[in-house]
Tab-separated table of C-alpha atoms and ligand atoms in Angstrom:
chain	number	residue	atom	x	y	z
D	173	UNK	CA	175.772	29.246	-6.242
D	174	UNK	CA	174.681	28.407	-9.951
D	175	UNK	CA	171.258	26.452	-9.643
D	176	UNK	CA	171.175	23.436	-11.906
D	177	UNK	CA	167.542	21.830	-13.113
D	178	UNK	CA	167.059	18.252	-13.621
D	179	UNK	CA	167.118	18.827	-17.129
D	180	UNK	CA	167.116	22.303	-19.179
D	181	UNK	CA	165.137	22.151	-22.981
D	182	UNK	CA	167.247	21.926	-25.666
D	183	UNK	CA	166.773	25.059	-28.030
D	184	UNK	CA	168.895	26.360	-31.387
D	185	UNK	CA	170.226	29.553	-31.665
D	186	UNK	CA	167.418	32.253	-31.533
D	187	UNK	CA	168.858	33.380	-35.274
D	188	UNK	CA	168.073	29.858	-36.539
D	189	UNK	CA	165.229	29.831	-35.144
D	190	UNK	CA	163.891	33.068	-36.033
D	191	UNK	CA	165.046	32.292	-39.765
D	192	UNK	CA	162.893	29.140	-39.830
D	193	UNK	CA	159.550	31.126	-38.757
D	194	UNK	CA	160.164	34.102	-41.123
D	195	UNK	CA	157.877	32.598	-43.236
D	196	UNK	CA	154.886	32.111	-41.357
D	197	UNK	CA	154.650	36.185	-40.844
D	198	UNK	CA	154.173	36.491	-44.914
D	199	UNK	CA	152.139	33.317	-44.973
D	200	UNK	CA	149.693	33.938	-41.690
D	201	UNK	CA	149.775	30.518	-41.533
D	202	UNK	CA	149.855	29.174	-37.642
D	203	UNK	CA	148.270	26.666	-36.949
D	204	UNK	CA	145.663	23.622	-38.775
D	205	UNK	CA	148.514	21.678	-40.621
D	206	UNK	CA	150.702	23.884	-42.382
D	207	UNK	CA	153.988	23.546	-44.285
D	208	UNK	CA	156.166	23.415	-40.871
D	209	UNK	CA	153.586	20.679	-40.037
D	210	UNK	CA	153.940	18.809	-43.119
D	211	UNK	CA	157.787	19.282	-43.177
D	212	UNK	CA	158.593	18.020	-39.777
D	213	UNK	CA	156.291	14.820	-40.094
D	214	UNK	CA	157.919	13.913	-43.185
D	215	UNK	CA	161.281	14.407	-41.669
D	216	UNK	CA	160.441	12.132	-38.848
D	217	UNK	CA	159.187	9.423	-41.257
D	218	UNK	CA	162.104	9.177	-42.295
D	219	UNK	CA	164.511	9.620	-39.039
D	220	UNK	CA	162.244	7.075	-37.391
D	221	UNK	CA	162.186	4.683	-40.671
D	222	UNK	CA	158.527	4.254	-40.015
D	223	UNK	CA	155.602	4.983	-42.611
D	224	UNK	CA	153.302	7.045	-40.579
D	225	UNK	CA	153.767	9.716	-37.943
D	226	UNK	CA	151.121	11.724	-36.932
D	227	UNK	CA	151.974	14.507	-35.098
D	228	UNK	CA	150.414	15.902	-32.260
D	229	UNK	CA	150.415	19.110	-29.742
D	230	UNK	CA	151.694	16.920	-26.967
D	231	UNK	CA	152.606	13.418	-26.046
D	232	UNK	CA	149.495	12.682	-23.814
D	233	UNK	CA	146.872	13.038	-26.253
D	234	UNK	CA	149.057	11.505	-28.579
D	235	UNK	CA	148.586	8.785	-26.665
D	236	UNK	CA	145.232	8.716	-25.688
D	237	UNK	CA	144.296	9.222	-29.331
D	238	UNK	CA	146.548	6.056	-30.313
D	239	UNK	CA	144.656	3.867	-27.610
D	240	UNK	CA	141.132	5.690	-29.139
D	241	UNK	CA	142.266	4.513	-32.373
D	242	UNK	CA	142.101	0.675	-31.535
D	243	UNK	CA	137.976	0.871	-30.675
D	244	UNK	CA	138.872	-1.289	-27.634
D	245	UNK	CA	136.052	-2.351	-25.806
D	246	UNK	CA	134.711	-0.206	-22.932
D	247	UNK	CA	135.887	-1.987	-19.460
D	248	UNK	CA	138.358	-3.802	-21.301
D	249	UNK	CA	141.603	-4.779	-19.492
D	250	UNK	CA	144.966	-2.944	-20.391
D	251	UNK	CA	148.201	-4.529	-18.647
D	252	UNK	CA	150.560	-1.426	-17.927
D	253	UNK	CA	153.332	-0.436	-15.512
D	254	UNK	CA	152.796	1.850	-12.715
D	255	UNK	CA	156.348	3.387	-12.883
D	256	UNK	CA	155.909	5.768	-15.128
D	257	UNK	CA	154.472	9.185	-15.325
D	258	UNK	CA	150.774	10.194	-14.606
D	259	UNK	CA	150.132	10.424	-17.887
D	260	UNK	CA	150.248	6.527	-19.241
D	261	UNK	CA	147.653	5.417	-16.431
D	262	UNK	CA	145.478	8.841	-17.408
D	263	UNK	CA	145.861	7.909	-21.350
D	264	UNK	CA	144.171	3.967	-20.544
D	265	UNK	CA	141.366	5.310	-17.719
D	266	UNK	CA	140.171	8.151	-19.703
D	267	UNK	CA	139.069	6.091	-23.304
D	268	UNK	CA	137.024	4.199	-20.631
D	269	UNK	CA	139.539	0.959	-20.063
D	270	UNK	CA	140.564	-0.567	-16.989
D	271	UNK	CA	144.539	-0.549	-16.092
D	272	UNK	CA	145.982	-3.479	-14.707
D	273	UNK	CA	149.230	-3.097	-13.088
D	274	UNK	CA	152.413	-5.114	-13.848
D	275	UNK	CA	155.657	-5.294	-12.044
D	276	UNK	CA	159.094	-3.843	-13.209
D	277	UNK	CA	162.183	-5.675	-14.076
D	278	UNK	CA	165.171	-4.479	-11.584
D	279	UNK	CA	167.767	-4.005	-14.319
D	280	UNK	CA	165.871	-1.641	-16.607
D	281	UNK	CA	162.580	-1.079	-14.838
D	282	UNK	CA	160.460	-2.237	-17.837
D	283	UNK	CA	157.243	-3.820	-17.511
D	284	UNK	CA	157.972	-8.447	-16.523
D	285	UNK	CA	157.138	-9.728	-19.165
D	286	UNK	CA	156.952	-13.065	-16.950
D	287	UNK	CA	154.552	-11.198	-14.482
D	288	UNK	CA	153.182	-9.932	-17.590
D	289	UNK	CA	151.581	-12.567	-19.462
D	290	UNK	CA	150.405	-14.494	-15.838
D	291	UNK	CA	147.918	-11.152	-15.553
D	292	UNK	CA	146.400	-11.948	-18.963
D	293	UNK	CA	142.482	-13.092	-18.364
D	294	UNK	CA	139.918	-12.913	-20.927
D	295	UNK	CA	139.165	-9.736	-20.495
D	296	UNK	CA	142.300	-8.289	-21.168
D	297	UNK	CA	142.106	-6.151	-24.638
D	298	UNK	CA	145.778	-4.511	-24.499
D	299	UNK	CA	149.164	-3.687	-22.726
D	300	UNK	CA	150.745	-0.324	-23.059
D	301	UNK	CA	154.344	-0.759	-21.823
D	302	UNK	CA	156.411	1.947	-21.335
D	303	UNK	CA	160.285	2.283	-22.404
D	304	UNK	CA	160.638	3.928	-19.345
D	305	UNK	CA	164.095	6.415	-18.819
D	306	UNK	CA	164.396	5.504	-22.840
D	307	UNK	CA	165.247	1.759	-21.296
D	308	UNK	CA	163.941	-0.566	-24.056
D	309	UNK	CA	161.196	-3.130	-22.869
D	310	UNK	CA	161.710	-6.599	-23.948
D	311	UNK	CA	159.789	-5.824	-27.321
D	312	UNK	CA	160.241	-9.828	-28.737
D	313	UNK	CA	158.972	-10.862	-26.235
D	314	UNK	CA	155.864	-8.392	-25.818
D	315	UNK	CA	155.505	-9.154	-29.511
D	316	UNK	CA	155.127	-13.211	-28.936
D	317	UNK	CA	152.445	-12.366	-26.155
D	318	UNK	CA	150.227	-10.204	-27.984
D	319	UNK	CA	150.525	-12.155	-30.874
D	320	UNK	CA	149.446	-15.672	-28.913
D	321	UNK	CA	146.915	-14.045	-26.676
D	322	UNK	CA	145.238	-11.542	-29.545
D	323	UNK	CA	146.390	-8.576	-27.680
D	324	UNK	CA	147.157	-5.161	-29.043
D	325	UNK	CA	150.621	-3.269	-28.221
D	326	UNK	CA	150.521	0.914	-27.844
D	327	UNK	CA	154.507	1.274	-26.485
D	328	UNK	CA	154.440	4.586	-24.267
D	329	UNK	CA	157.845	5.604	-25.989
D	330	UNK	CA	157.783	9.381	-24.195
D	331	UNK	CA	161.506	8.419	-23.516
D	332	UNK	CA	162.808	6.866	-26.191
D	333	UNK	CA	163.069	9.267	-28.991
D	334	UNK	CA	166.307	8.133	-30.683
D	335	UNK	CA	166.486	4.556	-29.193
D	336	UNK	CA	167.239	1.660	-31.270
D	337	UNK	CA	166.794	-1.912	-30.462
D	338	UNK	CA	168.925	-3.892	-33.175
D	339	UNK	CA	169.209	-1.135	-35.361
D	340	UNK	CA	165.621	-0.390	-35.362
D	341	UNK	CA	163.653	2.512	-34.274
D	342	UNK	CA	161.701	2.284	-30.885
D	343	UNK	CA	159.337	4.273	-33.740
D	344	UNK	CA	158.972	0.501	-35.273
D	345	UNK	CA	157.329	-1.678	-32.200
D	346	UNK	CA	153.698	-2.978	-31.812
D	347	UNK	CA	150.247	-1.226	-32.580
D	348	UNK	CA	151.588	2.143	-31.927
D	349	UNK	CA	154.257	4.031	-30.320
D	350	UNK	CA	154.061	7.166	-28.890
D	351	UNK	CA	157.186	9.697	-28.447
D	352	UNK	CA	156.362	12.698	-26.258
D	353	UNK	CA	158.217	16.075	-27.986
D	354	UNK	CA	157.922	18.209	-24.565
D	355	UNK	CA	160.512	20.548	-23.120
D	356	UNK	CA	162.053	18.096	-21.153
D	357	UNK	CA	162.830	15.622	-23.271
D	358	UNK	CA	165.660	14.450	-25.843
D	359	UNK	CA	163.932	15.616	-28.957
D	360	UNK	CA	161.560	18.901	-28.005
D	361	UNK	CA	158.468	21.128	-29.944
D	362	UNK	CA	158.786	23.048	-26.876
D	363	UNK	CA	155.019	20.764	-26.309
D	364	UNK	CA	154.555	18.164	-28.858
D	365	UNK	CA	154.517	14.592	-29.207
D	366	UNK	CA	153.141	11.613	-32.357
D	367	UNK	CA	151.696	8.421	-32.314
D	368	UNK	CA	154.032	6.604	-35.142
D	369	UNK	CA	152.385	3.675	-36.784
D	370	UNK	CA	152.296	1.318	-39.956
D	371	UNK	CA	149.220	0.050	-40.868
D	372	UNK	CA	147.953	1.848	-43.421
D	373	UNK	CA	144.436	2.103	-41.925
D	374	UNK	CA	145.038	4.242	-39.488
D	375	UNK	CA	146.441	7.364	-41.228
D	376	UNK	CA	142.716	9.107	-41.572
D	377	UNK	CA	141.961	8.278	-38.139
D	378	UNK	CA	145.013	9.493	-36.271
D	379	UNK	CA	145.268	12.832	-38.442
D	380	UNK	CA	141.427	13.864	-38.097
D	381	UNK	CA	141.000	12.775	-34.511
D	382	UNK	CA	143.525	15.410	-33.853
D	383	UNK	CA	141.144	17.881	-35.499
D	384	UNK	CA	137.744	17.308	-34.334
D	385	UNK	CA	137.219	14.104	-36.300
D	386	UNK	CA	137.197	16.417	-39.429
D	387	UNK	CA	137.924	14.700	-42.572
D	388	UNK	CA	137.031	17.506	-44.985
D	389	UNK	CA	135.015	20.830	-45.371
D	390	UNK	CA	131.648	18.948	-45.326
D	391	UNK	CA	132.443	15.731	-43.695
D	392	UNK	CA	133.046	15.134	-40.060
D	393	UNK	CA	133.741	11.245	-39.403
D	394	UNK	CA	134.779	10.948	-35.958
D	395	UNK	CA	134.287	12.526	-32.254
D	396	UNK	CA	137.571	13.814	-31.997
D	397	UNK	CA	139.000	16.894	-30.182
D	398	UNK	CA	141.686	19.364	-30.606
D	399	UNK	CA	145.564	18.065	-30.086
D	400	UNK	CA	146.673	19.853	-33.131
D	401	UNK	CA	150.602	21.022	-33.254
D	402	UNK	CA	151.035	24.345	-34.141
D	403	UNK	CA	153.517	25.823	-36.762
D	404	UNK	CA	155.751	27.357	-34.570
D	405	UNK	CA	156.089	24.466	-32.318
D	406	UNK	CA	156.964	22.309	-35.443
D	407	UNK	CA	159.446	24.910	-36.716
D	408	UNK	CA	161.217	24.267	-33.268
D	409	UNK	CA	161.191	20.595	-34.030
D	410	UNK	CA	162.599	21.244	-37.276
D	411	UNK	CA	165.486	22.823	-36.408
D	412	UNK	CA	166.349	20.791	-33.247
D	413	UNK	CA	166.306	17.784	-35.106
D	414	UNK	CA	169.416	19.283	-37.027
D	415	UNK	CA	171.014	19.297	-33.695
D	416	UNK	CA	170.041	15.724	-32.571
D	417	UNK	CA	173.197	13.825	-33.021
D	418	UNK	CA	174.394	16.334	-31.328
D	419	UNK	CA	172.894	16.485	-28.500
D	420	UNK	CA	172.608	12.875	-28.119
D	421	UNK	CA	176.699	12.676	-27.907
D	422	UNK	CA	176.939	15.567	-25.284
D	423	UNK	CA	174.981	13.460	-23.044
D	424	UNK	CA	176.325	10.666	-23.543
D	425	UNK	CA	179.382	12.220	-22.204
D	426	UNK	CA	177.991	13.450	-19.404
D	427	UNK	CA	176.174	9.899	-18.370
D	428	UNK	CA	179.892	8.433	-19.278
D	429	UNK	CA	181.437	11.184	-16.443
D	430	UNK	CA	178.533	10.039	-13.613
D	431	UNK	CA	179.084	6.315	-14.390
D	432	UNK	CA	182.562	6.856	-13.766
D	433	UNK	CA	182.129	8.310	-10.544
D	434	UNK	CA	179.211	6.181	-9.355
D	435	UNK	CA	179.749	2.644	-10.601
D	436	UNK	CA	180.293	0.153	-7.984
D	437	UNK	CA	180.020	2.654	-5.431
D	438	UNK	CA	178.284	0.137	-2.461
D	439	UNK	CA	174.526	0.870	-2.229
D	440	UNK	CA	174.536	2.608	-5.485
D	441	UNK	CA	172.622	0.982	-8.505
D	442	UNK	CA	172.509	2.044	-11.664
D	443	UNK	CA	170.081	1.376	-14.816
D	444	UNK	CA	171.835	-1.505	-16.729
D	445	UNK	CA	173.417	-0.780	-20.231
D	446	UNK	CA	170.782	-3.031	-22.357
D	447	UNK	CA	172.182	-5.446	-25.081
D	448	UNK	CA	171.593	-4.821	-28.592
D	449	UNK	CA	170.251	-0.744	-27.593
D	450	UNK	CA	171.354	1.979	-29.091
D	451	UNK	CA	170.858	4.575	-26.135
D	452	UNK	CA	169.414	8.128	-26.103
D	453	UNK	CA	170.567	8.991	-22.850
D	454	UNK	CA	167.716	10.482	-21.949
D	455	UNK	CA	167.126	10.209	-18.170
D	456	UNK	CA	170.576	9.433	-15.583
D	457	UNK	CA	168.409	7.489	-12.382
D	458	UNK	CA	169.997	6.178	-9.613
D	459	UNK	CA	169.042	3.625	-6.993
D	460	UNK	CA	170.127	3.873	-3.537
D	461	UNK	CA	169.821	0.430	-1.735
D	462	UNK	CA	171.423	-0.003	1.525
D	463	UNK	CA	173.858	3.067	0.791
D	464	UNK	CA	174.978	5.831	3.584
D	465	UNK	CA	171.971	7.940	2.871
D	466	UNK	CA	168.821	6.682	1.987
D	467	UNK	CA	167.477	8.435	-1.320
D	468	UNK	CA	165.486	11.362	0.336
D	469	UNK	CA	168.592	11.960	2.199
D	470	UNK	CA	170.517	12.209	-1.039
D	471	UNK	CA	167.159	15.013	-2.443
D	472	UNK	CA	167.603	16.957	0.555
D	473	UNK	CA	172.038	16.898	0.456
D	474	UNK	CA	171.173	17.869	-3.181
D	475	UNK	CA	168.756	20.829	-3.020
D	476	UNK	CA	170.492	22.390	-0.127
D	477	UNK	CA	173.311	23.160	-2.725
D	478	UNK	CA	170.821	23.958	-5.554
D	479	UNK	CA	171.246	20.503	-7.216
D	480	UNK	CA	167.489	19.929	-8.558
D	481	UNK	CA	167.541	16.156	-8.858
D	482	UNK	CA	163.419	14.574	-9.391
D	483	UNK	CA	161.724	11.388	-7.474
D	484	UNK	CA	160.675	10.263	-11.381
D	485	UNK	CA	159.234	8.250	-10.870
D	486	UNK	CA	157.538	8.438	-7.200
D	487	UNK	CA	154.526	7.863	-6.274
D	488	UNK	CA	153.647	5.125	-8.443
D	489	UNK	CA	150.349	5.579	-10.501
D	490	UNK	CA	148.847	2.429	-8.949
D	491	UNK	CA	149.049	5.013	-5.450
D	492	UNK	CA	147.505	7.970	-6.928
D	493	UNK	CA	144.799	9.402	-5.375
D	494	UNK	CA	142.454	9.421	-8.180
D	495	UNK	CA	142.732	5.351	-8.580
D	496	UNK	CA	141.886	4.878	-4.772
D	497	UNK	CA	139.120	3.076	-5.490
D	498	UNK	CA	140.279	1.055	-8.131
D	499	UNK	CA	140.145	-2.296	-7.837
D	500	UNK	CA	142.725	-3.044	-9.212
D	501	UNK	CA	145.071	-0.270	-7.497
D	502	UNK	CA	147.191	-0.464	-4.977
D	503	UNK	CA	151.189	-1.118	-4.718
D	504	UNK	CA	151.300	-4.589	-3.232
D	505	UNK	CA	150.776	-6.511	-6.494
D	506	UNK	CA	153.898	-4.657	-7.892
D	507	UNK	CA	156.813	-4.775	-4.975
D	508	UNK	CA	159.449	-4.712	-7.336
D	509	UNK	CA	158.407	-1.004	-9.142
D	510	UNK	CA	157.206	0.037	-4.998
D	511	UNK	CA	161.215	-0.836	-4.375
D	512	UNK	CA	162.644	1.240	-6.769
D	513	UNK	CA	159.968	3.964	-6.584
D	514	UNK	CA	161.481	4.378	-3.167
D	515	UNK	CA	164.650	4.517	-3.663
D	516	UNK	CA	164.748	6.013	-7.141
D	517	UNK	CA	166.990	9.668	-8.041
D	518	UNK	CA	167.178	11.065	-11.523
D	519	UNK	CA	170.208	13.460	-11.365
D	520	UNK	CA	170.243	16.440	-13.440
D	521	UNK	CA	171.337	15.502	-17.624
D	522	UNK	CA	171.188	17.644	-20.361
D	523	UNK	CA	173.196	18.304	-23.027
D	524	UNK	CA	175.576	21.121	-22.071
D	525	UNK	CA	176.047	19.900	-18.691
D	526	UNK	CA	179.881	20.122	-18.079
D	527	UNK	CA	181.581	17.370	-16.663
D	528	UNK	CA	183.242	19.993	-13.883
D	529	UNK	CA	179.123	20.181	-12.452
D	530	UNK	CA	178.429	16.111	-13.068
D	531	UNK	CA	181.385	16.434	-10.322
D	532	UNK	CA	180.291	18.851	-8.080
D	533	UNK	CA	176.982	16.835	-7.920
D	534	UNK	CA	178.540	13.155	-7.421
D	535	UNK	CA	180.847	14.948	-4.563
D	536	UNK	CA	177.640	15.836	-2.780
D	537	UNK	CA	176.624	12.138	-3.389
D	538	UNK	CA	179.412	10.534	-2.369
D	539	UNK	CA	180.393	13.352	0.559
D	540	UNK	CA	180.530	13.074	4.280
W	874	T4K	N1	154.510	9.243	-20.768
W	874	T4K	C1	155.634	9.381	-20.051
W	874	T4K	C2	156.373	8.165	-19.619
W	874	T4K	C3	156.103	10.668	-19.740
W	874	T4K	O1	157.226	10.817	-18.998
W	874	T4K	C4	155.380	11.789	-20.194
W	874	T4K	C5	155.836	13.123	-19.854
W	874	T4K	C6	154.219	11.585	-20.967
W	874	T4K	C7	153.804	10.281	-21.225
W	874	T4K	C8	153.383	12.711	-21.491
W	874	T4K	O2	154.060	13.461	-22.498
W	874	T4K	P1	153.716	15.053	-22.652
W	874	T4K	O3	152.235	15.197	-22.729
W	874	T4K	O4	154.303	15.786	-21.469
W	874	T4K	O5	154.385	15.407	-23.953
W	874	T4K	C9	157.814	16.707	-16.818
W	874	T4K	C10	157.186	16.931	-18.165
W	874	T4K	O6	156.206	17.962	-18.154
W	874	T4K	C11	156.577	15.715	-18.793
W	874	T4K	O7	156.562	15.956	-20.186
W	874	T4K	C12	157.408	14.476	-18.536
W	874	T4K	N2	156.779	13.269	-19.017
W	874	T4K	C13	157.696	14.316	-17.066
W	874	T4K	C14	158.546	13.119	-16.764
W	874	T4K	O8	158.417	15.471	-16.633
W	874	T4K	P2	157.447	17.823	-14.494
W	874	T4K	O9	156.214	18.291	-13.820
W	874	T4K	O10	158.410	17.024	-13.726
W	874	T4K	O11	158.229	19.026	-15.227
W	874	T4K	P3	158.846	20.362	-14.605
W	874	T4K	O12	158.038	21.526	-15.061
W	874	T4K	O13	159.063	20.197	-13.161
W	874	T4K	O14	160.243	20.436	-15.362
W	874	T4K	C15	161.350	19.623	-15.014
W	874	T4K	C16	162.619	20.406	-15.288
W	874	T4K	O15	162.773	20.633	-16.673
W	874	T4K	C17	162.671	21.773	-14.661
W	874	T4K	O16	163.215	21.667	-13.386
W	874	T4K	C18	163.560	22.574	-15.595
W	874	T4K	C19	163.392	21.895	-16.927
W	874	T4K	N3	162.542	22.649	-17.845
W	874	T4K	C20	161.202	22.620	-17.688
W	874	T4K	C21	160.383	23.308	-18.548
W	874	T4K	C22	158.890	23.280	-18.375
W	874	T4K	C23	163.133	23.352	-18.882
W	874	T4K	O17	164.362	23.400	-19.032
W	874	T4K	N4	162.322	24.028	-19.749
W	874	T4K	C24	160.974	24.037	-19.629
W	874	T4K	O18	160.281	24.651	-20.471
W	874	T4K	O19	156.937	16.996	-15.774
């Protein structure tokens, strides 16, 4: 019995890759911004269509540095989403700012933008929304908030590498955005990630936060740490970004085969198709509501034939241990993202999944 992940990286051939490192064993060069470094940001620039991209060694600093880089007050309020990954939550607590939680929409499971603006007080500073599954929030919308309330926008985009929203880059929204380049996801460095960005002011910051708040050989400007990318992890991004289409199309057929087999199924809900999105594909989740087997039921049918489908994303942060005390933790205040963090299965997707496995798993779904 073949085991199958919820996800396998995405890697070129070892030739290709080993052809794009050659260099760095005549150069010595690893690491401290390099010529991968500089080549993959400026490819990005211009994949993303956005002016600035600053990489980083992995999407969680990324993001904590992006939310560093807006000097928001200490205690201030930050309206997020608990149904994410640990990571968001982490990114707001740790600069010292207090996370508010805000419900999910039950089509997309992005942040309600209704619920949204009613938890906006005056201490509220920011709200880091999360495109969660590469599911584009309402971005217009967040946009006419923050705008009428003062508010600044740092989009948790760890999904959405590849999204468009009316022919736009998910690269182009708000303050920030952050893209996560890990193993897992659409687009990998093996670890990696970047805070893209427009405003012109922020280049210096982002790029020498990353490297101890070093701006040059005699001139240290900020208390940053170390969340450099390396060279070899950018020669990886390099040459799966040649791939990308690619890979984007062979999942789409693959999230084409389970929607055929699982759409309108009774009890079985899946992610709407948004309007005006151009899709990455990157996660399949699947909501069972009132179907045959609850959702652990569905884990357990799974694993017992080697299928590793993931509870992404289960417990929600608002739960986590580590906010017990929080005031304002807790799952009551979001019922919606408690519903579907319940019920919630991502099934394995990756690019060369065949279509004869996507079968074998929606069998074990939809078995006796
Ligand atoms: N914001 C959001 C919304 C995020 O989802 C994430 C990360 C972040 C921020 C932070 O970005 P990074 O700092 O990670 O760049 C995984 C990933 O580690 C994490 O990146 C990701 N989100 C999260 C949703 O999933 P785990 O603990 O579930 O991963 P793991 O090790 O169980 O791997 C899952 C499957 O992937 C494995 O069953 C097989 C496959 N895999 C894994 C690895 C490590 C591979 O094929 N190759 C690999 O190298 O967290």
């Amino acid at each position: 019995m073949t085991k199958i992940l919820v996800t396998r990286s995405s890697m070129p051939s070892y030739e290709e890759y080993c052809e794009e490192i050659k260099d760095l064993w005549e150069s010595h060069w690893l690491t401290n911004m390099g010529v991968k470094h500089k080549k993959l940001q400026e490819e990005l620039e211009a994949y993303l269509g956005i002016s600035h991209v600053a990489l980083y060694t992995n999407g969680h600093l990324a993001l904590e540095n992006a939310i560093a880089s807006l000097n928001l007050p200490t205690g201030g309020e930050v309206i997020t989403t608990p149904f994410t990954f640990a990571s968001t939550t982490h990114a707001i607590v740790r600069n010292g700012l207090v996370p508010v939680f805000c419900d999910i929409k039950e089509d997309d499971y992005t942040i309600d933008t209704v619920k949204l603006e009613q938890l906006i007080t005056d201490k509220t500073v920011a709200i880091v929304p999360v495109h969660v599954y590469g599911n584009m929030c309402d971005v217009e919308e967040i946009d006419r908030i923050a705008k009428k309330y003062g508010l600044k926008v740092i989009y948790d985009a760890a999904h959405a590498f590849g999204v468009k929203y009316k022919g736009v880059s998910a690269a182009c929204f708000g303050d920030a955005s952050m893209f996560s380049f890990h193993a897992t996801k659409v687009f990998n460095t093996i670890e990696g990630g970047c805070v893209c960005f427009k405003d012109d002011k922020f280049v210096t910051l982002l790029n020498d936060m990353k490297n101890f708040g070093i701006h040059g050989p005699e001139s240290v400007q900020y208390v940053g740490g170390n969340a450099k990318m390396n060279e070899f992890q950018a020669a990886m991004g390099i040459c799966n970004l040649r791939h990308l289409n690619d890979e984007i199309a062979k999942r789409k057929r693959v999230v084409e085969k389970y929607r055929s087999r699982l759409e309108g199924v009774e009890g079985i809900k899946l992610s709407s198709i948004q309007k005006d999105v151009e899709s990455n594909y990157a996660y399949f989740p699947v909501v069972f509501d009132g179907y045959k087997y609850t959702r652990n039921e569905v884990f357990e049918k799974l694993a017992a034939v080697g299928i590793g489908a993931r509870k992404y994303f289960y417990p929600l942060t608002n739960s986590f241990e580590c906010y017990r005390n929080y005031p304002t933790a807790g799952t009551k205040k979001t019922p919606i993202a408690q519903h579907m963090a319940l019920r919630v299965l991502t099934l394995p997707l990756y690019a060369d999944l065949s279509l004869e496995d996507v079968d074998r798993i929606c069998d074990v779904i939809l078995g006796e």
